């Protein structure tokens, strides 16, 4: 199957920002979207919007730090629509701060959500993709994995790991599965809200308001990777504001 129409696409972190924009764009283009995030009230409202526009959608409260939740999301896709074509491992958090702040719980949260969450997604979907003989992972990294800057070391570490694991997965995947890394630059979402250090948060918010791109720009890149023919594997797309250094 090529293109987007009719594909079953599960998306984690679909309750806001890039995940929400991706769900809306793919549903508009005929995908059956299966949405996961913790804020199920937001998923319910998003599903209602998609259904009102004649789209097909299912959703389930999903915390990506719980392996069973990811398994449940993949199961929901398979039960409702008979298969899973794409898993977009998009959920992520960025409570960034200087290492001197010793915000160890934030470090753990970034590792649990950004890194282990992606691994749990792989663990849930890979056996399904193997049985089907097709499937695509779209894993969200970041420009932070390409250019390491102060205050972002743990966040960048999780995103670098996502890139490494995705590339390893691509090499192991063989000639039937596709693996795409999406590396967004500064994107206008709620992401900056989670920065705990007030100075860092103020800097981030200023930059975001000055030059961040809308989440739809990242959704279009994800759609591009999905719509390629089955023998075309888009390895990585970096999408950043023109003004980002
Ligand atoms: N915005 C940027 O500038 C930027 C740049 C590079 C990369 N990224 C990456 O892009 C991805 C999406 O972020 P965004 O910018 O769209 O930010 P966002 O609006 O804050 O969205 C983050 C999403 O992740 C979900 N999430 C957080 N913790 C979760 C958990 N434990 N289980 C399940 N879902 C969880 C949130 O949903 P709930 O709270 O409802 O669970 C939300 O839907 C992230 O991986 C982020 O690292 C963003």
Coordinates of C-alpha atoms and ligand atoms in Angstrom, one line a residue:
X1 CA 0.0 0.0 0.0
X2 CA 1.4 3.4 -0.9
X3 CA 0.2 6.9 -0.1
X4 CA -1.7 7.8 3.0
X5 CA -5.3 7.0 2.3
X6 CA -6.5 3.9 4.1
X7 CA -3.3 3.5 6.2
X8 CA -3.7 2.8 9.9
X9 CA -1.4 5.1 11.8
X10 CA -1.0 5.1 15.6
X11 CA 0.4 8.3 17.1
X12 CA 1.7 8.8 20.6
X13 CA 1.6 12.2 22.2
X14 CA -1.4 13.0 20.0
X15 CA -3.1 15.3 22.6
X16 CA -1.2 18.5 21.6
X17 CA 1.4 20.1 19.4
X18 CA 3.1 18.0 16.7
X19 CA 1.1 14.9 17.5
X20 CA -2.2 16.7 17.2
X21 CA -1.2 18.4 14.0
X22 CA -0.1 15.1 12.5
X23 CA -3.3 13.4 13.5
X24 CA -5.4 16.1 11.9
X25 CA -3.3 16.1 8.6
X26 CA -3.2 12.4 8.2
X27 CA -6.9 11.9 9.0
X28 CA -7.7 14.7 6.5
X29 CA -5.7 12.7 3.9
X30 CA -7.6 9.5 4.6
X31 CA -5.6 7.7 7.2
X32 CA -7.3 5.8 10.0
X33 CA -5.6 7.4 13.1
X34 CA -5.2 5.8 16.5
X35 CA -4.4 8.3 19.1
X36 CA -2.5 7.9 22.4
X37 CA -1.6 10.3 25.2
X38 CA -2.4 10.7 28.9
X39 CA -4.9 13.6 28.6
X40 CA -7.8 11.5 27.3
X41 CA -10.2 14.5 27.5
X42 CA -8.0 16.2 24.8
X43 CA -8.0 13.0 22.7
X44 CA -11.7 12.8 23.0
X45 CA -12.1 16.4 21.7
X46 CA -9.6 15.8 18.9
X47 CA -11.4 12.5 17.9
X48 CA -14.7 14.5 17.8
X49 CA -13.1 17.1 15.4
X50 CA -11.7 14.3 13.2
X51 CA -15.1 12.5 13.1
X52 CA -16.9 15.7 12.4
X53 CA -14.7 16.0 9.3
X54 CA -15.7 12.5 8.2
X55 CA -12.3 11.0 9.4
X56 CA -11.7 7.7 11.0
X57 CA -10.3 7.7 14.5
X58 CA -9.9 5.7 17.6
X59 CA -8.1 6.7 20.8
X60 CA -6.9 5.3 24.1
X61 CA -5.4 6.8 27.2
X62 CA -1.7 5.9 26.8
X63 CA 1.2 6.6 29.1
X64 CA 4.3 5.7 27.1
X65 CA 6.3 5.0 30.3
X66 CA 4.0 2.0 30.7
X67 CA 4.9 -0.8 28.3
X68 CA 1.4 -2.3 28.6
X69 CA -0.2 1.0 27.4
X70 CA 1.8 0.9 24.2
X71 CA 0.8 -2.7 23.7
X72 CA -2.8 -1.7 24.2
X73 CA -2.5 1.1 21.6
X74 CA -1.2 -1.2 19.0
X75 CA -3.8 -3.8 19.9
X76 CA -6.5 -1.2 19.5
X77 CA -5.3 -0.4 16.0
X78 CA -5.3 -4.1 15.0
X79 CA -8.6 -4.9 16.6
X80 CA -10.4 -1.8 15.2
X81 CA -8.8 -1.7 11.7
X82 CA -7.2 -5.1 11.2
X83 CA -3.6 -4.0 11.0
X84 CA -1.1 -1.3 11.8
X85 CA 0.8 0.4 9.0
X86 CA 2.7 3.1 10.9
X87 CA 3.6 3.9 14.5
X88 CA 4.6 7.5 15.1
X89 CA 6.6 7.5 18.3
X90 CA 6.1 11.2 19.0
X91 CA 5.5 11.6 22.7
X92 CA 8.2 13.6 24.4
X93 CA 9.0 16.0 27.2
X94 CA 11.7 18.6 27.7
X95 CA 12.1 19.8 31.3
X96 CA 15.5 21.1 30.4
X97 CA 17.9 22.8 32.8
X98 CA 21.6 23.1 33.5
X99 CA 23.2 20.0 35.0
X100 CA 24.1 22.0 38.1
X101 CA 20.4 22.3 39.0
X102 CA 20.6 18.5 39.7
X103 CA 17.0 18.0 38.6
X104 CA 17.5 14.3 38.7
X105 CA 13.7 13.5 38.6
X106 CA 13.4 15.5 35.3
X107 CA 16.4 13.6 33.9
X108 CA 14.6 10.4 34.7
X109 CA 11.4 11.6 33.2
X110 CA 13.1 12.5 29.9
X111 CA 14.7 9.1 29.8
X112 CA 11.5 7.3 30.7
X113 CA 9.3 9.2 28.1
X114 CA 11.6 10.2 25.3
X115 CA 13.8 7.0 25.3
X116 CA 12.1 4.2 27.0
X117 CA 8.7 5.3 25.6
X118 CA 10.1 4.9 22.1
X119 CA 11.6 1.5 23.0
X120 CA 8.2 0.3 24.4
X121 CA 6.6 1.5 21.1
X122 CA 9.1 -0.6 19.1
X123 CA 8.5 -3.6 21.4
X124 CA 4.7 -3.3 20.8
X125 CA 4.7 -2.8 17.1
X126 CA 7.8 -4.7 15.8
X127 CA 6.2 -8.2 16.3
X128 CA 3.0 -7.0 14.6
X129 CA 5.0 -5.6 11.7
X130 CA 7.0 -8.8 11.4
X131 CA 3.8 -10.9 11.2
X132 CA 2.2 -8.6 8.7
X133 CA 5.4 -8.4 6.6
X134 CA 5.1 -4.5 6.5
X135 CA 5.1 -1.5 8.7
X136 CA 6.8 1.8 9.4
X137 CA 8.2 3.5 12.5
X138 CA 8.4 7.2 12.6
X139 CA 10.5 8.2 15.6
X140 CA 10.7 11.8 16.8
X141 CA 14.2 13.0 17.6
X142 CA 15.2 16.7 17.5
X143 CA 17.8 19.1 16.1
X144 CA 19.1 18.9 19.7
X145 CA 20.5 15.5 18.7
X146 CA 22.5 17.2 16.0
X147 CA 23.8 20.2 17.8
X148 CA 24.4 19.9 21.5
X149 CA 23.8 23.2 23.5
X150 CA 24.0 24.1 27.2
X151 CA 21.0 23.2 29.4
X152 CA 19.9 20.5 26.9
X153 CA 22.4 17.7 27.6
X154 CA 20.0 15.1 29.1
X155 CA 17.3 16.0 26.6
X156 CA 19.8 15.8 23.7
X157 CA 21.1 12.5 25.1
X158 CA 17.7 11.0 24.9
X159 CA 17.1 12.3 21.4
X160 CA 20.6 11.1 20.2
X161 CA 19.7 7.7 21.6
X162 CA 16.5 7.7 19.7
X163 CA 18.4 8.5 16.5
X164 CA 21.0 5.7 17.2
X165 CA 18.3 3.1 18.0
X166 CA 16.3 4.1 15.0
X167 CA 19.3 3.7 12.7
X168 CA 20.1 0.3 14.3
X169 CA 16.5 -0.7 13.8
X170 CA 16.5 0.4 10.2
X171 CA 19.6 -1.8 9.6
X172 CA 18.0 -4.8 11.3
X173 CA 14.6 -4.3 9.8
X174 CA 15.3 -5.9 6.5
X175 CA 13.7 -5.1 3.2
X176 CA 10.1 -4.9 4.3
X177 CA 10.0 -2.5 7.3
X178 CA 10.7 1.2 7.1
X179 CA 12.2 3.4 9.8
X180 CA 12.1 7.2 9.7
X181 CA 13.6 9.7 12.1
X182 CA 11.9 13.1 12.3
X183 CA 14.1 15.8 13.8
X184 CA 12.2 19.0 14.4
X185 CA 13.8 22.3 15.2
X186 CA 12.0 25.0 17.3
X187 CA 8.3 24.4 16.8
X188 CA 5.5 26.4 18.3
X189 CA 3.9 24.0 20.8
X190 CA 3.5 23.7 24.6
X191 CA 6.9 22.0 24.7
X192 CA 8.7 25.0 26.3
X193 CA 6.2 25.1 29.2
X194 CA 7.9 22.1 30.8
X195 CA 11.3 23.9 31.3
X196 CA 11.6 24.2 35.1
X197 CA 14.5 26.6 35.3
X198 CA 12.9 30.1 35.1
X199 CA 15.9 31.6 33.2
X200 CA 16.0 28.8 30.7
X201 CA 12.2 28.9 30.3
X202 CA 12.2 32.6 29.6
X203 CA 15.0 32.2 26.9
X204 CA 13.1 29.4 25.3
X205 CA 9.8 31.2 25.3
X206 CA 11.4 34.3 23.7
X207 CA 13.0 32.2 21.0
X208 CA 9.8 30.3 20.4
X209 CA 7.8 33.5 20.0
X210 CA 10.4 35.0 17.7
X211 CA 11.0 32.3 15.2
X212 CA 9.4 28.9 15.9
X213 CA 7.6 27.2 13.1
X214 CA 4.0 25.8 13.4
X215 CA 3.5 22.1 14.2
X216 CA 1.9 21.6 10.8
X217 CA 5.4 22.0 9.2
X218 CA 6.5 18.9 11.1
X219 CA 3.2 17.0 10.3
X220 CA 3.9 17.6 6.6
X221 CA 7.3 16.1 6.9
X222 CA 5.8 13.0 8.6
X223 CA 3.2 12.7 5.9
X224 CA 5.9 12.9 3.2
X225 CA 7.8 10.0 4.8
X226 CA 4.6 7.9 5.1
X227 CA 3.3 8.5 1.6
X228 CA 6.4 7.2 -0.2
X229 CA 6.1 3.8 -2.0
X230 CA 6.9 0.8 0.1
X231 CA 10.4 0.4 -1.4
X232 CA 11.3 4.0 -0.5
X233 CA 12.5 4.5 3.1
X234 CA 13.0 8.1 4.1
X235 CA 15.8 7.8 6.7
X236 CA 15.7 11.2 8.5
X237 CA 14.1 14.5 7.9
X238 CA 15.4 17.6 9.8
X239 CA 12.9 20.5 9.7
X240 CA 13.9 23.7 11.5
X241 CA 13.0 27.4 11.3
X242 CA 15.0 29.2 8.6
X243 CA 16.1 31.5 11.4
X244 CA 17.4 28.8 13.8
X245 CA 21.1 28.8 14.3
Ligands
LIG1 N1 8.5 21.8 20.0 C1 9.7 21.7 19.7 O1 10.4 22.8 19.5 C2 10.4 20.4 19.5 C3 11.6 20.4 18.9 C4 12.2 19.1 18.7 C5 11.6 18.0 19.0 N2 10.4 18.0 19.6 C6 9.7 16.7 19.9 O2 8.5 16.7 19.3 C7 7.6 15.8 20.1 C8 6.3 16.4 20.3 O3 6.4 17.6 21.2 P1 5.6 18.9 21.0 O4 6.5 20.0 20.6 O5 4.4 18.6 20.1 O6 5.2 19.2 22.5 P2 3.8 19.1 23.3 O7 2.8 20.0 22.6 O8 4.2 19.4 24.7 O9 3.4 17.6 23.1 C9 4.0 16.5 23.8 C10 3.1 15.4 23.7 O10 3.7 14.3 24.4 C11 2.7 13.7 25.2 N3 3.3 13.1 26.4 C12 4.1 13.6 27.3 N4 4.4 12.7 28.3 C13 3.8 11.5 27.9 C14 3.6 10.2 28.4 N5 4.3 9.9 29.6 N6 2.9 9.3 27.8 C15 2.2 9.6 26.7 N7 2.3 10.9 26.1 C16 3.1 11.8 26.7 C17 1.8 14.8 25.7 O11 0.5 14.3 26.0 P3 -0.1 14.1 27.4 O12 0.5 15.2 28.3 O13 -1.6 14.2 27.2 O14 0.3 12.7 27.8 C18 1.7 15.6 24.4 O15 0.7 15.1 23.5 C19 8.4 15.4 21.4 O16 9.0 14.2 21.2 C20 9.5 16.5 21.4 O17 10.6 16.1 22.1 C21 9.7 19.2 19.8

